[in-house]
Amino acid sequence: LAAAPQAAPKPATAKAAAAGGAPTRVLSAAVLAMTLFFVTLAMSNGGIQNFSVAAWVDGQGLSLTMANAALTAFLFASAGGVLAGGIVADRTRHHGLVAAFGFGSSAALVLLVGSGGVPGLLLAPVMGAAGFLSGMIMPSRDMLVRAAAPPGQAGAVFGIVSTGFNLGGMAGPPLFGWLLDSGEPRLVFVTAAAFMLLTSVMALAQEWRLARRRRLPAPAPAE
């Protein structure tokens, strides 16, 4: 007698193969935390890039030329910070600590600038230092996202967390614009610095998750 035909095996998906036959969950707590990380990052940077000039002119009486020079220094130095951050990211695996240090230090400088304690001639150098430190975290930020992604799902995770930029870009302008309209231009810098500090805390939390995962024993190979 002829043997009964057997059903063709279902093709194994990349997700199943990545987890030894079990489907991989992309939306983990780490991925959602990194999405919020991108939201606060976008809100802090957006507040400085889009509203700092108006805040300096209205709140501290700076000339438009001096205020624009300070913002230009921030943006220009930020690009240099990204290049330096790439070198740092290649030489360490503690990317959460790098991100926390860079954004925490940048927040301190932004608070100093917002308090009015920086003379006009020193404003551009101080904002340049803040921009360099904030740019330095970008490569480490991407390494944190990659570390949070399940095997074979880095592209999907980057797509998810990148929506945080859009959410932060939508929520930031109404908030900072309201602060200016309320006659509180200095709070623009205080609020931006607060979001920077929150971003630093989330970077430390992600570093803690990664350190805990490194301490876990490796799973036994399937027979």
PDB file of C-alpha atoms in Angstrom:
ATOM      1  CA  LEU A   1       0.000   0.000   0.000  1.00  0.00           C
ATOM      2  CA  ALA A   2       1.151   3.501  -0.779  1.00  0.00           C
ATOM      3  CA  ALA A   3       2.035   5.586   2.225  1.00  0.00           C
ATOM      4  CA  ALA A   4      -0.385   8.359   3.069  1.00  0.00           C
ATOM      5  CA  PRO A   5       0.818  11.730   1.835  1.00  0.00           C
ATOM      6  CA  GLN A   6       2.253  13.889   4.563  1.00  0.00           C
ATOM      7  CA  ALA A   7       1.567  17.554   4.892  1.00  0.00           C
ATOM      8  CA  ALA A   8       4.397  19.760   3.741  1.00  0.00           C
ATOM      9  CA  PRO A   9       6.254  21.304   6.634  1.00  0.00           C
ATOM     10  CA  LYS A  10       5.554  24.970   7.247  1.00  0.00           C
ATOM     11  CA  PRO A  11       8.495  27.193   6.391  1.00  0.00           C
ATOM     12  CA  ALA A  12      10.288  28.424   9.450  1.00  0.00           C
ATOM     13  CA  THR A  13      10.102  32.148   9.878  1.00  0.00           C
ATOM     14  CA  ALA A  14      13.026  34.311  10.846  1.00  0.00           C
ATOM     15  CA  LYS A  15      11.329  35.066  14.112  1.00  0.00           C
ATOM     16  CA  ALA A  16      10.925  31.439  14.997  1.00  0.00           C
ATOM     17  CA  ALA A  17      14.483  30.620  14.039  1.00  0.00           C
ATOM     18  CA  ALA A  18      15.811  33.482  16.134  1.00  0.00           C
ATOM     19  CA  ALA A  19      14.142  32.135  19.247  1.00  0.00           C
ATOM     20  CA  GLY A  20      14.648  28.422  18.712  1.00  0.00           C
ATOM     21  CA  GLY A  21      11.158  27.857  17.331  1.00  0.00           C
ATOM     22  CA  ALA A  22       9.326  30.304  19.594  1.00  0.00           C
ATOM     23  CA  PRO A  23       7.996  33.534  18.054  1.00  0.00           C
ATOM     24  CA  THR A  24      10.004  36.640  18.908  1.00  0.00           C
ATOM     25  CA  ARG A  25       8.173  39.528  20.539  1.00  0.00           C
ATOM     26  CA  VAL A  26       9.343  42.830  19.078  1.00  0.00           C
ATOM     27  CA  LEU A  27       7.426  45.117  21.436  1.00  0.00           C
ATOM     28  CA  SER A  28       9.327  44.390  24.623  1.00  0.00           C
ATOM     29  CA  ALA A  29       9.652  46.663  27.641  1.00  0.00           C
ATOM     30  CA  ALA A  30      13.153  47.651  26.491  1.00  0.00           C
ATOM     31  CA  VAL A  31      11.896  48.661  23.040  1.00  0.00           C
ATOM     32  CA  LEU A  32       9.039  50.721  24.488  1.00  0.00           C
ATOM     33  CA  ALA A  33      11.498  52.382  26.870  1.00  0.00           C
ATOM     34  CA  MET A  34      13.748  53.290  23.940  1.00  0.00           C
ATOM     35  CA  THR A  35      10.744  54.741  22.116  1.00  0.00           C
ATOM     36  CA  LEU A  36      10.096  57.019  25.093  1.00  0.00           C
ATOM     37  CA  PHE A  37      13.827  57.787  25.090  1.00  0.00           C
ATOM     38  CA  PHE A  38      13.471  59.081  21.525  1.00  0.00           C
ATOM     39  CA  VAL A  39      10.413  61.149  22.501  1.00  0.00           C
ATOM     40  CA  THR A  40      12.220  63.023  25.269  1.00  0.00           C
ATOM     41  CA  LEU A  41      15.325  63.350  23.101  1.00  0.00           C
ATOM     42  CA  ALA A  42      13.296  64.977  20.327  1.00  0.00           C
ATOM     43  CA  MET A  43      11.516  67.305  22.748  1.00  0.00           C
ATOM     44  CA  SER A  44      14.728  68.529  24.376  1.00  0.00           C
ATOM     45  CA  ASN A  45      16.600  69.079  21.120  1.00  0.00           C
ATOM     46  CA  GLY A  46      13.548  70.565  19.439  1.00  0.00           C
ATOM     47  CA  GLY A  47      13.059  73.052  22.251  1.00  0.00           C
ATOM     48  CA  ILE A  48      16.612  74.333  21.896  1.00  0.00           C
ATOM     49  CA  GLN A  49      16.766  74.312  18.110  1.00  0.00           C
ATOM     50  CA  ASN A  50      13.389  75.957  17.500  1.00  0.00           C
ATOM     51  CA  PHE A  51      12.770  78.199  20.503  1.00  0.00           C
ATOM     52  CA  SER A  52      16.105  79.166  22.084  1.00  0.00           C
ATOM     53  CA  VAL A  53      16.662  82.206  19.865  1.00  0.00           C
ATOM     54  CA  ALA A  54      13.277  83.691  20.754  1.00  0.00           C
ATOM     55  CA  ALA A  55      13.858  82.866  24.423  1.00  0.00           C
ATOM     56  CA  TRP A  56      17.239  84.624  24.439  1.00  0.00           C
ATOM     57  CA  VAL A  57      15.903  87.708  22.691  1.00  0.00           C
ATOM     58  CA  ASP A  58      12.725  88.008  24.788  1.00  0.00           C
ATOM     59  CA  GLY A  59      14.039  86.757  28.116  1.00  0.00           C
ATOM     60  CA  GLN A  60      17.642  87.981  28.248  1.00  0.00           C
ATOM     61  CA  GLY A  61      17.580  90.887  25.830  1.00  0.00           C
ATOM     62  CA  LEU A  62      20.238  89.454  23.546  1.00  0.00           C
ATOM     63  CA  SER A  63      20.548  90.682  19.999  1.00  0.00           C
ATOM     64  CA  LEU A  64      19.198  88.466  17.263  1.00  0.00           C
ATOM     65  CA  THR A  65      22.708  88.134  15.836  1.00  0.00           C
ATOM     66  CA  MET A  66      24.190  86.904  19.117  1.00  0.00           C
ATOM     67  CA  ALA A  67      21.318  84.495  19.732  1.00  0.00           C
ATOM     68  CA  ASN A  68      21.622  83.014  16.242  1.00  0.00           C
ATOM     69  CA  ALA A  69      25.392  82.674  16.680  1.00  0.00           C
ATOM     70  CA  ALA A  70      24.850  80.680  19.884  1.00  0.00           C
ATOM     71  CA  LEU A  71      22.371  78.345  18.197  1.00  0.00           C
ATOM     72  CA  THR A  72      24.704  77.926  15.214  1.00  0.00           C
ATOM     73  CA  ALA A  73      27.521  76.963  17.585  1.00  0.00           C
ATOM     74  CA  PHE A  74      25.245  74.368  19.202  1.00  0.00           C
ATOM     75  CA  LEU A  75      24.292  72.808  15.854  1.00  0.00           C
ATOM     76  CA  PHE A  76      27.788  72.917  14.373  1.00  0.00           C
ATOM     77  CA  ALA A  77      29.414  71.392  17.448  1.00  0.00           C
ATOM     78  CA  SER A  78      26.706  68.737  17.595  1.00  0.00           C
ATOM     79  CA  ALA A  79      27.901  67.395  14.236  1.00  0.00           C
ATOM     80  CA  GLY A  80      31.440  67.148  15.583  1.00  0.00           C
ATOM     81  CA  GLY A  81      30.116  65.422  18.672  1.00  0.00           C
ATOM     82  CA  VAL A  82      28.539  62.707  16.541  1.00  0.00           C
ATOM     83  CA  LEU A  83      31.921  61.946  14.957  1.00  0.00           C
ATOM     84  CA  ALA A  84      33.640  61.808  18.336  1.00  0.00           C
ATOM     85  CA  GLY A  85      30.790  59.730  19.757  1.00  0.00           C
ATOM     86  CA  GLY A  86      31.312  57.129  17.053  1.00  0.00           C
ATOM     87  CA  ILE A  87      34.903  56.633  18.208  1.00  0.00           C
ATOM     88  CA  VAL A  88      33.765  56.366  21.824  1.00  0.00           C
ATOM     89  CA  ALA A  89      31.018  53.888  20.927  1.00  0.00           C
ATOM     90  CA  ASP A  90      33.580  51.619  19.234  1.00  0.00           C
ATOM     91  CA  ARG A  91      35.728  51.518  22.353  1.00  0.00           C
ATOM     92  CA  THR A  92      33.152  50.735  25.013  1.00  0.00           C
ATOM     93  CA  ARG A  93      30.156  48.531  25.546  1.00  0.00           C
ATOM     94  CA  HIS A  94      28.688  50.775  28.253  1.00  0.00           C
ATOM     95  CA  HIS A  95      26.730  52.909  25.845  1.00  0.00           C
ATOM     96  CA  GLY A  96      24.094  53.803  28.420  1.00  0.00           C
ATOM     97  CA  LEU A  97      26.737  55.425  30.605  1.00  0.00           C
ATOM     98  CA  VAL A  98      28.067  57.401  27.634  1.00  0.00           C
ATOM     99  CA  ALA A  99      24.568  58.638  26.767  1.00  0.00           C
ATOM    100  CA  ALA A 100      23.777  59.517  30.367  1.00  0.00           C
ATOM    101  CA  PHE A 101      27.029  61.421  30.841  1.00  0.00           C
ATOM    102  CA  GLY A 102      26.723  63.328  27.565  1.00  0.00           C
ATOM    103  CA  PHE A 103      23.109  64.394  27.952  1.00  0.00           C
ATOM    104  CA  GLY A 104      23.394  65.020  31.682  1.00  0.00           C
ATOM    105  CA  SER A 105      26.374  67.327  31.132  1.00  0.00           C
ATOM    106  CA  SER A 106      24.582  69.061  28.270  1.00  0.00           C
ATOM    107  CA  ALA A 107      21.548  69.587  30.522  1.00  0.00           C
ATOM    108  CA  ALA A 108      23.743  71.285  33.139  1.00  0.00           C
ATOM    109  CA  LEU A 109      25.094  73.695  30.521  1.00  0.00           C
ATOM    110  CA  VAL A 110      21.622  74.448  29.189  1.00  0.00           C
ATOM    111  CA  LEU A 111      20.424  75.212  32.718  1.00  0.00           C
ATOM    112  CA  LEU A 112      23.381  77.539  33.187  1.00  0.00           C
ATOM    113  CA  VAL A 113      22.557  79.337  29.964  1.00  0.00           C
ATOM    114  CA  GLY A 114      18.879  79.584  30.860  1.00  0.00           C
ATOM    115  CA  SER A 115      19.655  81.123  34.243  1.00  0.00           C
ATOM    116  CA  GLY A 116      21.253  84.107  32.548  1.00  0.00           C
ATOM    117  CA  GLY A 117      24.569  83.470  34.259  1.00  0.00           C
ATOM    118  CA  VAL A 118      26.555  83.244  31.009  1.00  0.00           C
ATOM    119  CA  PRO A 119      27.848  86.537  29.557  1.00  0.00           C
ATOM    120  CA  GLY A 120      26.937  87.213  25.951  1.00  0.00           C
ATOM    121  CA  LEU A 121      30.452  86.667  24.609  1.00  0.00           C
ATOM    122  CA  LEU A 122      30.663  83.257  26.295  1.00  0.00           C
ATOM    123  CA  LEU A 123      27.222  82.128  25.186  1.00  0.00           C
ATOM    124  CA  ALA A 124      28.353  80.647  21.854  1.00  0.00           C
ATOM    125  CA  PRO A 125      31.260  78.632  23.359  1.00  0.00           C
ATOM    126  CA  VAL A 126      29.046  77.275  26.141  1.00  0.00           C
ATOM    127  CA  MET A 127      26.302  76.307  23.698  1.00  0.00           C
ATOM    128  CA  GLY A 128      28.962  74.762  21.462  1.00  0.00           C
ATOM    129  CA  ALA A 129      30.056  72.555  24.363  1.00  0.00           C
ATOM    130  CA  ALA A 130      26.429  71.613  25.030  1.00  0.00           C
ATOM    131  CA  GLY A 131      25.934  70.742  21.375  1.00  0.00           C
ATOM    132  CA  PHE A 132      29.094  68.633  21.274  1.00  0.00           C
ATOM    133  CA  LEU A 133      28.018  66.652  24.338  1.00  0.00           C
ATOM    134  CA  SER A 134      24.489  66.108  23.021  1.00  0.00           C
ATOM    135  CA  GLY A 135      25.806  65.005  19.633  1.00  0.00           C
ATOM    136  CA  MET A 136      28.286  62.628  21.251  1.00  0.00           C
ATOM    137  CA  ILE A 137      25.476  60.412  22.541  1.00  0.00           C
ATOM    138  CA  MET A 138      23.954  59.677  19.125  1.00  0.00           C
ATOM    139  CA  PRO A 139      26.104  56.648  18.162  1.00  0.00           C
ATOM    140  CA  SER A 140      25.718  55.196  21.661  1.00  0.00           C
ATOM    141  CA  ARG A 141      21.981  55.798  21.413  1.00  0.00           C
ATOM    142  CA  ASP A 142      21.833  53.681  18.266  1.00  0.00           C
ATOM    143  CA  MET A 143      23.869  50.958  19.949  1.00  0.00           C
ATOM    144  CA  LEU A 144      21.356  50.920  22.805  1.00  0.00           C
ATOM    145  CA  VAL A 145      18.545  50.430  20.312  1.00  0.00           C
ATOM    146  CA  ARG A 146      20.406  47.584  18.629  1.00  0.00           C
ATOM    147  CA  ALA A 147      21.023  45.931  21.984  1.00  0.00           C
ATOM    148  CA  ALA A 148      17.314  46.142  22.797  1.00  0.00           C
ATOM    149  CA  ALA A 149      16.327  44.463  19.517  1.00  0.00           C
ATOM    150  CA  PRO A 150      15.667  40.709  19.400  1.00  0.00           C
ATOM    151  CA  PRO A 151      17.917  38.743  17.010  1.00  0.00           C
ATOM    152  CA  GLY A 152      16.991  39.449  13.409  1.00  0.00           C
ATOM    153  CA  GLN A 153      14.593  42.256  14.322  1.00  0.00           C
ATOM    154  CA  ALA A 154      16.899  45.309  14.443  1.00  0.00           C
ATOM    155  CA  GLY A 155      15.216  46.955  11.459  1.00  0.00           C
ATOM    156  CA  ALA A 156      11.737  46.572  12.912  1.00  0.00           C
ATOM    157  CA  VAL A 157      12.872  47.906  16.293  1.00  0.00           C
ATOM    158  CA  PHE A 158      14.570  50.933  14.730  1.00  0.00           C
ATOM    159  CA  GLY A 159      11.329  51.631  12.875  1.00  0.00           C
ATOM    160  CA  ILE A 160       9.328  51.464  16.096  1.00  0.00           C
ATOM    161  CA  VAL A 161      11.595  53.604  18.248  1.00  0.00           C
ATOM    162  CA  SER A 162      12.054  56.178  15.487  1.00  0.00           C
ATOM    163  CA  THR A 163       8.383  57.054  15.794  1.00  0.00           C
ATOM    164  CA  GLY A 164       9.420  58.632  19.089  1.00  0.00           C
ATOM    165  CA  PHE A 165      11.016  61.436  17.068  1.00  0.00           C
ATOM    166  CA  ASN A 166       7.664  62.124  15.414  1.00  0.00           C
ATOM    167  CA  LEU A 167       5.779  62.047  18.713  1.00  0.00           C
ATOM    168  CA  GLY A 168       8.293  64.344  20.368  1.00  0.00           C
ATOM    169  CA  GLY A 169       8.251  66.624  17.340  1.00  0.00           C
ATOM    170  CA  MET A 170       4.482  66.969  17.660  1.00  0.00           C
ATOM    171  CA  ALA A 171       4.335  67.434  21.430  1.00  0.00           C
ATOM    172  CA  GLY A 172       7.288  69.787  21.822  1.00  0.00           C
ATOM    173  CA  PRO A 173       6.315  72.886  19.805  1.00  0.00           C
ATOM    174  CA  PRO A 174       2.941  73.490  21.547  1.00  0.00           C
ATOM    175  CA  LEU A 175       4.610  73.161  24.953  1.00  0.00           C
ATOM    176  CA  PHE A 176       7.555  75.459  24.274  1.00  0.00           C
ATOM    177  CA  GLY A 177       5.387  77.903  22.345  1.00  0.00           C
ATOM    178  CA  TRP A 178       3.009  78.101  25.298  1.00  0.00           C
ATOM    179  CA  LEU A 179       5.931  78.883  27.609  1.00  0.00           C
ATOM    180  CA  LEU A 180       6.974  81.786  25.380  1.00  0.00           C
ATOM    181  CA  ASP A 181       3.420  83.098  25.076  1.00  0.00           C
ATOM    182  CA  SER A 182       3.058  82.905  28.867  1.00  0.00           C
ATOM    183  CA  GLY A 183       6.005  85.239  29.346  1.00  0.00           C
ATOM    184  CA  GLU A 184       8.332  82.497  30.652  1.00  0.00           C
ATOM    185  CA  PRO A 185      11.168  82.338  28.119  1.00  0.00           C
ATOM    186  CA  ARG A 186      13.662  81.050  30.700  1.00  0.00           C
ATOM    187  CA  LEU A 187      11.458  78.030  31.282  1.00  0.00           C
ATOM    188  CA  VAL A 188      12.208  77.018  27.700  1.00  0.00           C
ATOM    189  CA  PHE A 189      15.743  76.130  28.809  1.00  0.00           C
ATOM    190  CA  VAL A 190      14.608  74.648  32.128  1.00  0.00           C
ATOM    191  CA  THR A 191      12.100  72.397  30.375  1.00  0.00           C
ATOM    192  CA  ALA A 192      14.587  71.338  27.698  1.00  0.00           C
ATOM    193  CA  ALA A 193      17.127  70.508  30.408  1.00  0.00           C
ATOM    194  CA  ALA A 194      14.493  68.534  32.321  1.00  0.00           C
ATOM    195  CA  PHE A 195      13.827  66.383  29.258  1.00  0.00           C
ATOM    196  CA  MET A 196      17.578  65.904  28.866  1.00  0.00           C
ATOM    197  CA  LEU A 197      17.874  64.678  32.432  1.00  0.00           C
ATOM    198  CA  LEU A 198      14.918  62.329  31.922  1.00  0.00           C
ATOM    199  CA  THR A 199      16.643  60.983  28.817  1.00  0.00           C
ATOM    200  CA  SER A 200      19.804  60.418  30.867  1.00  0.00           C
ATOM    201  CA  VAL A 201      17.861  58.472  33.483  1.00  0.00           C
ATOM    202  CA  MET A 202      16.352  56.228  30.798  1.00  0.00           C
ATOM    203  CA  ALA A 203      19.820  55.632  29.333  1.00  0.00           C
ATOM    204  CA  LEU A 204      21.026  54.500  32.760  1.00  0.00           C
ATOM    205  CA  ALA A 205      18.007  52.210  33.074  1.00  0.00           C
ATOM    206  CA  GLN A 206      18.801  50.644  29.716  1.00  0.00           C
ATOM    207  CA  GLU A 207      22.430  50.193  30.784  1.00  0.00           C
ATOM    208  CA  TRP A 208      21.224  48.413  33.916  1.00  0.00           C
ATOM    209  CA  ARG A 209      19.044  46.068  31.834  1.00  0.00           C
ATOM    210  CA  LEU A 210      21.962  45.226  29.572  1.00  0.00           C
ATOM    211  CA  ALA A 211      24.304  44.618  32.513  1.00  0.00           C
ATOM    212  CA  ARG A 212      21.774  42.300  34.107  1.00  0.00           C
ATOM    213  CA  ARG A 213      21.351  40.411  30.840  1.00  0.00           C
ATOM    214  CA  ARG A 214      25.126  39.951  30.525  1.00  0.00           C
ATOM    215  CA  ARG A 215      25.198  38.328  33.968  1.00  0.00           C
ATOM    216  CA  LEU A 216      22.589  35.730  33.003  1.00  0.00           C
ATOM    217  CA  PRO A 217      23.964  32.294  32.069  1.00  0.00           C
ATOM    218  CA  ALA A 218      23.930  31.480  28.400  1.00  0.00           C
ATOM    219  CA  PRO A 219      21.083  29.139  27.346  1.00  0.00           C
ATOM    220  CA  ALA A 220      22.022  25.513  26.720  1.00  0.00           C
ATOM    221  CA  PRO A 221      22.200  24.597  23.034  1.00  0.00           C
ATOM    222  CA  ALA A 222      19.198  22.704  21.717  1.00  0.00           C
ATOM    223  CA  GLU A 223      19.837  19.055  20.888  1.00  0.00           C
TER     224      GLU A 223
END
